[in-house]
Amino acid sequence: MRVKILGSAAGGAFPQWNCACTNCRAVRAGTFRGKPRSQTQVAITQDNRSWFLLGASPDLRVQIEATAELHPHDGVRQSPIAGVVLANADLDHVLGLLLLRELQPLRVYATASVRRILREDNSMFGMLHRIPDQTAWTDFASGAQFHLCNAQGEDSGLRCQAWSLGIHYPAYVTPERLSQLAPGEASLGFIIDSHTTGSPSGARLAYMPAVPQLDETLLQLLDTCDVLLFDGTFWSDDELIRIQGSGQTARQMGHIPVESILIKLAGLRRPRKIFLHINNTNPMLDEASPEYRRVRSAGWEVGEDGWQFDL
Ligand SMILES: [Zn+2]
């Protein structure tokens, strides 16, 4: 399995257009010791020919253009992008679907609840259904393993298992719709296994960009993975409140702060551990900061746009 991080920031990216926090100001001034980042986007492949996107970020057009493997290779209208796997219905995770509307056959995987929010309540997503066979939607349930296939049903060799993590739907979902949705279908993480000629090759990736809580079962599962791409949104619980003077805590927004993750996940032995979905206010983005040094000395990496690895 090949994994590419196309974007590693939380919603709003880094710098964020309306933010003048210490980090964002330093990037604009050219004095920041670290890198700007686009919104979180990961792409995976088994055969280096057909790719699956984990989420579809608002920065997707630029992220695709920056990635040669995702450019058309055969014919005038074609894309190596075979499908998209959605973890939630957050705008910074689904808006990019609208950027894939140019009649390319795609398969989109989502929970039934996320599919209903997008397709039944938001008519703009009808642009993915202008012609027959444009977009094939496949529902998945938490816990069940499913094969990642292209729009024609051809198996990629990648197996995905969804893990229910959060119960909160985005603020744009109407109260009426909310009453019809299953809480366990709101926000998921994925464990992705690579299979070659039908049997597991042993390579295993965890993609968990929003983790509101951790239990012992999940911890054990994470220790079976080769690579973790894990929620690095906020350093501390009151980060936004201290910067803005008001707002929600990290935990209220569905994110365990990094300073707690470093402690809770300290016992993991197997995986390479990478933070992504990093908010622009997070002090660990600054490579000269004590927070960055703490992350690195705890064996974690701060993910960057453009990173690639083979499992
Ligand atoms: Zn900022």
Short mmCIF file of C-alpha atoms and ligand atoms in Angstrom, two decimals:
data_model
loop_
_atom_site.label_atom_id
_atom_site.label_comp_id
_atom_site.label_asym_id
_atom_site.label_seq_id
_atom_site.Cartn_x
_atom_site.Cartn_y
_atom_site.Cartn_z
CA MET A 1 0.00 0.00 0.00
CA ARG A 2 1.24 3.49 -0.87
CA VAL A 3 0.00 6.40 1.24
CA LYS A 4 0.29 10.07 0.32
CA ILE A 5 -0.51 12.96 2.65
CA LEU A 6 -1.80 15.69 0.32
CA GLY A 7 -2.90 17.97 3.15
CA SER A 8 -2.30 17.94 6.90
CA ALA A 9 -4.08 20.98 8.41
CA ALA A 10 -7.47 21.13 10.10
CA GLY A 11 -10.40 23.01 8.55
CA GLY A 12 -9.40 26.54 7.50
CA ALA A 13 -5.85 25.38 6.59
CA PHE A 14 -2.64 27.08 7.72
CA PRO A 15 -2.54 30.03 7.60
CA GLN A 16 -6.29 30.52 7.87
CA TRP A 17 -7.72 33.46 5.91
CA ASN A 18 -9.23 35.28 8.92
CA CYS A 19 -6.68 34.30 11.57
CA ALA A 20 -3.90 36.48 12.99
CA CYS A 21 -2.72 34.09 15.70
CA THR A 22 1.03 33.95 16.41
CA ASN A 23 1.50 31.07 13.94
CA CYS A 24 -0.54 32.55 11.06
CA ARG A 25 1.08 35.99 11.45
CA ALA A 26 4.58 34.48 11.41
CA VAL A 27 3.85 32.50 8.22
CA ARG A 28 2.65 35.67 6.48
CA ALA A 29 5.69 37.58 7.71
CA GLY A 30 8.03 34.87 6.41
CA THR A 31 9.52 34.33 9.87
CA PHE A 32 7.78 31.04 10.78
CA ARG A 33 9.99 28.05 11.56
CA GLY A 34 7.79 25.43 9.97
CA LYS A 35 5.57 24.91 6.94
CA PRO A 36 2.19 26.20 5.78
CA ARG A 37 -0.32 23.41 5.19
CA SER A 38 -3.47 22.71 3.17
CA GLN A 39 -6.54 21.02 4.64
CA THR A 40 -6.27 17.36 5.57
CA GLN A 41 -6.36 15.01 2.61
CA VAL A 42 -4.92 11.50 2.25
CA ALA A 43 -4.75 9.30 -0.87
CA ILE A 44 -4.00 5.56 -0.88
CA THR A 45 -3.36 2.93 -3.52
CA GLN A 46 -2.53 -0.73 -3.72
CA ASP A 47 -1.42 -0.98 -7.36
CA ASN A 48 -0.16 2.59 -8.04
CA ARG A 49 -2.81 2.91 -10.75
CA SER A 50 -6.15 3.42 -9.00
CA TRP A 51 -6.25 5.73 -5.99
CA PHE A 52 -8.76 6.23 -3.21
CA LEU A 53 -9.18 9.50 -1.39
CA LEU A 54 -9.83 9.51 2.35
CA GLY A 55 -12.22 12.45 2.52
CA ALA A 56 -12.46 15.19 -0.10
CA SER A 57 -10.98 18.46 1.16
CA PRO A 58 -11.86 21.99 -0.04
CA ASP A 59 -8.22 22.21 -1.25
CA LEU A 60 -8.56 19.10 -3.41
CA ARG A 61 -8.10 20.73 -6.82
CA VAL A 62 -4.72 22.18 -5.86
CA GLN A 63 -3.74 19.00 -4.01
CA ILE A 64 -4.43 16.87 -7.11
CA GLU A 65 -2.45 19.22 -9.34
CA ALA A 66 0.49 19.01 -6.90
CA THR A 67 0.50 15.18 -7.14
CA ALA A 68 1.67 13.70 -10.45
CA GLU A 69 0.26 10.23 -9.66
CA LEU A 70 -3.26 11.72 -9.59
CA HIS A 71 -3.05 13.37 -13.01
CA PRO A 72 -4.83 11.81 -16.02
CA HIS A 73 -2.65 9.21 -17.73
CA ASP A 74 -4.81 7.54 -20.40
CA GLY A 75 -6.95 9.47 -22.83
CA VAL A 76 -8.34 12.98 -22.80
CA ARG A 77 -10.82 12.52 -19.95
CA GLN A 78 -9.62 10.12 -17.28
CA SER A 79 -8.45 10.08 -13.68
CA PRO A 80 -6.53 7.58 -11.55
CA ILE A 81 -8.93 8.58 -8.72
CA ALA A 82 -11.33 5.65 -8.40
CA GLY A 83 -13.22 6.56 -5.25
CA VAL A 84 -13.63 8.50 -2.03
CA VAL A 85 -14.14 7.17 1.51
CA LEU A 86 -15.94 9.61 3.82
CA ALA A 87 -15.33 9.59 7.57
CA ASN A 88 -17.92 12.28 8.41
CA ALA A 89 -20.03 15.04 6.84
CA ASP A 90 -17.89 18.00 8.00
CA LEU A 91 -17.48 20.66 5.32
CA ASP A 92 -13.68 20.42 5.38
CA HIS A 93 -14.05 16.68 4.71
CA VAL A 94 -16.75 16.65 1.97
CA LEU A 95 -16.67 19.98 0.06
CA GLY A 96 -14.05 18.55 -2.29
CA LEU A 97 -16.66 16.13 -3.68
CA LEU A 98 -18.18 19.11 -5.47
CA LEU A 99 -14.78 19.68 -7.11
CA LEU A 100 -14.97 16.16 -8.61
CA ARG A 101 -18.21 16.85 -10.51
CA GLU A 102 -16.81 16.73 -14.07
CA LEU A 103 -18.62 13.49 -14.98
CA GLN A 104 -15.80 11.16 -13.88
CA PRO A 105 -17.12 7.77 -12.70
CA LEU A 106 -16.42 7.49 -8.97
CA ARG A 107 -17.46 5.34 -6.05
CA VAL A 108 -18.18 7.11 -2.78
CA TYR A 109 -18.22 5.19 0.51
CA ALA A 110 -20.12 6.67 3.46
CA THR A 111 -22.36 5.68 6.32
CA ALA A 112 -26.07 5.78 5.42
CA SER A 113 -26.47 8.85 7.68
CA VAL A 114 -23.67 10.83 5.99
CA ARG A 115 -25.00 9.85 2.54
CA ARG A 116 -28.51 11.05 3.44
CA ILE A 117 -27.23 14.40 4.73
CA LEU A 118 -25.32 15.05 1.52
CA ARG A 119 -27.65 13.61 -1.10
CA GLU A 120 -31.11 14.22 0.36
CA ASP A 121 -30.62 17.59 2.10
CA ASN A 122 -28.01 19.36 -0.02
CA SER A 123 -29.12 19.61 -3.64
CA MET A 124 -25.69 20.80 -4.87
CA PHE A 125 -24.47 17.22 -4.53
CA GLY A 126 -26.91 16.40 -7.35
CA MET A 127 -24.07 17.58 -9.63
CA LEU A 128 -22.51 14.17 -8.95
CA HIS A 129 -25.59 12.55 -10.54
CA ARG A 130 -26.07 14.38 -13.82
CA ILE A 131 -25.57 11.25 -15.91
CA PRO A 132 -26.19 7.55 -15.15
CA ASP A 133 -23.23 5.75 -13.61
CA GLN A 134 -21.44 9.01 -12.68
CA THR A 135 -21.24 8.31 -8.94
CA ALA A 136 -21.92 5.00 -7.23
CA TRP A 137 -22.57 5.34 -3.49
CA THR A 138 -21.86 2.43 -1.18
CA ASP A 139 -23.02 2.49 2.43
CA PHE A 140 -20.80 0.96 5.08
CA ALA A 141 -21.54 0.07 8.69
CA SER A 142 -19.24 0.62 11.63
CA GLY A 143 -17.30 -2.56 12.43
CA ALA A 144 -17.79 -4.30 9.09
CA GLN A 145 -14.88 -4.65 6.68
CA PHE A 146 -15.52 -3.61 3.08
CA HIS A 147 -13.50 -3.86 -0.14
CA LEU A 148 -12.54 -0.62 -1.88
CA CYS A 149 -13.75 -0.90 -5.48
CA ASN A 150 -13.92 1.53 -8.39
CA ALA A 151 -17.22 2.67 -9.95
CA GLN A 152 -17.25 -0.45 -12.16
CA GLY A 153 -16.89 -2.70 -9.12
CA GLU A 154 -13.27 -3.76 -9.69
CA ASP A 155 -11.53 -4.63 -6.41
CA SER A 156 -8.46 -2.51 -5.54
CA GLY A 157 -7.01 -5.00 -3.04
CA LEU A 158 -7.58 -2.52 -0.20
CA ARG A 159 -9.86 -3.47 2.70
CA CYS A 160 -11.32 -0.86 4.97
CA GLN A 161 -12.87 -1.21 8.41
CA ALA A 162 -14.72 1.75 9.90
CA TRP A 163 -14.55 2.45 13.60
CA SER A 164 -17.20 4.66 15.18
CA LEU A 165 -15.49 7.49 17.11
CA GLY A 166 -17.85 10.44 17.50
CA ILE A 167 -21.59 11.01 17.78
CA HIS A 168 -21.84 14.67 16.72
CA TYR A 169 -23.04 15.73 13.27
CA PRO A 170 -22.06 19.06 11.68
CA ALA A 171 -23.94 22.22 12.75
CA TYR A 172 -25.52 22.59 9.28
CA VAL A 173 -27.61 19.41 9.70
CA THR A 174 -31.26 20.33 10.43
CA PRO A 175 -32.87 19.24 13.73
CA GLU A 176 -35.46 17.24 11.77
CA ARG A 177 -32.77 15.30 9.91
CA LEU A 178 -30.73 14.90 13.08
CA SER A 179 -33.62 13.06 14.74
CA GLN A 180 -33.50 10.43 11.96
CA LEU A 181 -29.76 9.70 12.08
CA ALA A 182 -27.84 7.00 13.94
CA PRO A 183 -25.36 8.61 16.41
CA GLY A 184 -22.77 5.90 15.67
CA GLU A 185 -22.64 6.96 11.99
CA ALA A 186 -21.50 10.55 12.62
CA SER A 187 -17.70 10.36 12.74
CA LEU A 188 -15.49 7.39 11.99
CA GLY A 189 -11.90 6.32 11.80
CA PHE A 190 -10.58 3.75 9.34
CA ILE A 191 -8.27 0.77 9.58
CA ILE A 192 -7.09 -0.08 6.08
CA ASP A 193 -5.46 -3.37 5.18
CA SER A 194 -3.61 -4.22 2.03
CA HIS A 195 -4.31 -7.54 0.29
CA THR A 196 -2.29 -9.07 -2.52
CA THR A 197 -3.66 -12.00 -4.54
CA GLY A 198 -6.49 -12.36 -2.06
CA SER A 199 -4.56 -12.70 1.18
CA PRO A 200 -3.51 -10.01 3.64
CA SER A 201 -0.01 -8.64 3.02
CA GLY A 202 0.12 -7.49 6.63
CA ALA A 203 0.31 -3.77 5.85
CA ARG A 204 -2.12 -1.79 7.96
CA LEU A 205 -2.89 1.93 8.14
CA ALA A 206 -5.02 3.78 10.69
CA TYR A 207 -6.64 7.05 9.61
CA MET A 208 -8.29 8.87 12.53
CA PRO A 209 -8.51 12.64 11.99
CA ALA A 210 -11.07 13.32 14.76
CA VAL A 211 -10.80 11.32 17.97
CA PRO A 212 -13.00 12.50 20.87
CA GLN A 213 -12.18 9.58 23.16
CA LEU A 214 -9.99 6.50 23.40
CA ASP A 215 -10.79 3.18 25.03
CA GLU A 216 -8.65 0.09 25.63
CA THR A 217 -10.07 -1.77 22.59
CA LEU A 218 -9.14 1.07 20.26
CA LEU A 219 -5.67 1.34 21.81
CA GLN A 220 -5.05 -2.36 21.19
CA LEU A 221 -6.27 -2.01 17.60
CA LEU A 222 -3.93 0.94 16.99
CA ASP A 223 -0.97 -1.16 18.14
CA THR A 224 -1.65 -3.62 15.29
CA CYS A 225 -1.07 -0.87 12.69
CA ASP A 226 2.11 0.05 10.82
CA VAL A 227 1.26 3.74 10.53
CA LEU A 228 -1.14 5.99 12.45
CA LEU A 229 -2.45 9.18 10.87
CA PHE A 230 -3.95 10.63 14.01
CA ASP A 231 -5.91 13.64 15.28
CA GLY A 232 -3.43 16.43 16.03
CA THR A 233 -5.97 19.27 15.93
CA PHE A 234 -5.23 21.11 19.18
CA TRP A 235 -2.31 21.05 21.56
CA SER A 236 -4.34 21.92 24.67
CA ASP A 237 -8.01 21.75 25.63
CA ASP A 238 -8.47 25.53 26.01
CA GLU A 239 -6.30 26.54 23.03
CA LEU A 240 -9.00 28.36 21.04
CA ILE A 241 -10.53 30.00 24.11
CA ARG A 242 -7.17 31.47 25.13
CA ILE A 243 -6.53 32.84 21.64
CA GLN A 244 -10.06 34.07 20.81
CA GLY A 245 -11.29 34.89 24.30
CA SER A 246 -14.32 32.62 23.82
CA GLY A 247 -15.46 29.46 22.08
CA GLN A 248 -15.37 25.73 22.70
CA THR A 249 -12.76 23.46 24.22
CA ALA A 250 -10.93 20.90 22.08
CA ARG A 251 -12.88 18.10 23.73
CA GLN A 252 -16.20 19.86 23.11
CA MET A 253 -15.21 20.01 19.43
CA GLY A 254 -14.49 16.27 19.39
CA HIS A 255 -10.69 16.29 19.69
CA ILE A 256 -8.48 14.93 22.46
CA PRO A 257 -5.68 17.50 22.86
CA VAL A 258 -2.23 16.41 21.71
CA GLU A 259 -0.70 16.85 25.18
CA SER A 260 -3.11 14.14 26.42
CA ILE A 261 -2.61 11.89 23.39
CA LEU A 262 1.15 11.81 24.04
CA ILE A 263 0.39 10.30 27.45
CA LYS A 264 -2.50 8.00 26.47
CA LEU A 265 -0.68 6.51 23.47
CA ALA A 266 2.75 6.32 25.07
CA GLY A 267 2.49 2.52 25.31
CA LEU A 268 2.11 1.90 21.55
CA ARG A 269 5.05 -0.12 20.22
CA ARG A 270 4.40 -1.03 16.62
CA PRO A 271 3.20 1.95 14.57
CA ARG A 272 4.95 4.92 13.10
CA LYS A 273 2.91 7.76 14.64
CA ILE A 274 2.04 10.87 12.63
CA PHE A 275 -0.21 13.77 13.59
CA LEU A 276 -2.40 15.35 10.94
CA HIS A 277 -5.54 17.55 10.89
CA ILE A 278 -3.46 20.14 12.77
CA ASN A 279 -5.17 23.43 13.56
CA ASN A 280 -3.31 26.63 12.66
CA THR A 281 -3.23 27.65 16.35
CA ASN A 282 -1.39 24.49 17.46
CA PRO A 283 2.05 25.50 18.85
CA MET A 284 3.64 22.21 17.71
CA LEU A 285 3.54 23.54 14.11
CA ASP A 286 6.44 25.79 15.12
CA GLU A 287 9.58 23.65 14.87
CA ALA A 288 11.39 25.93 17.30
CA SER A 289 8.75 25.47 20.01
CA PRO A 290 9.02 23.33 23.17
CA GLU A 291 5.75 21.64 22.10
CA TYR A 292 7.37 20.48 18.82
CA ARG A 293 10.35 19.11 20.74
CA ARG A 294 8.01 17.27 23.13
CA VAL A 295 6.15 15.63 20.23
CA ARG A 296 9.37 14.53 18.55
CA SER A 297 10.94 13.20 21.74
CA ALA A 298 7.75 11.19 22.39
CA GLY A 299 8.32 9.42 19.06
CA TRP A 300 5.62 11.25 17.10
CA GLU A 301 5.96 13.17 13.83
CA VAL A 302 4.11 16.33 12.80
CA GLY A 303 2.67 15.44 9.37
CA GLU A 304 3.34 17.65 6.36
CA ASP A 305 1.76 18.06 2.93
CA GLY A 306 3.55 15.92 0.35
CA TRP A 307 4.73 13.11 2.62
CA GLN A 308 4.56 9.63 1.10
CA PHE A 309 5.28 6.17 2.44
CA ASP A 310 4.96 2.54 1.41
CA LEU A 311 3.61 -0.10 3.79
ZN ZN B 1 -4.01 31.14 13.07
#
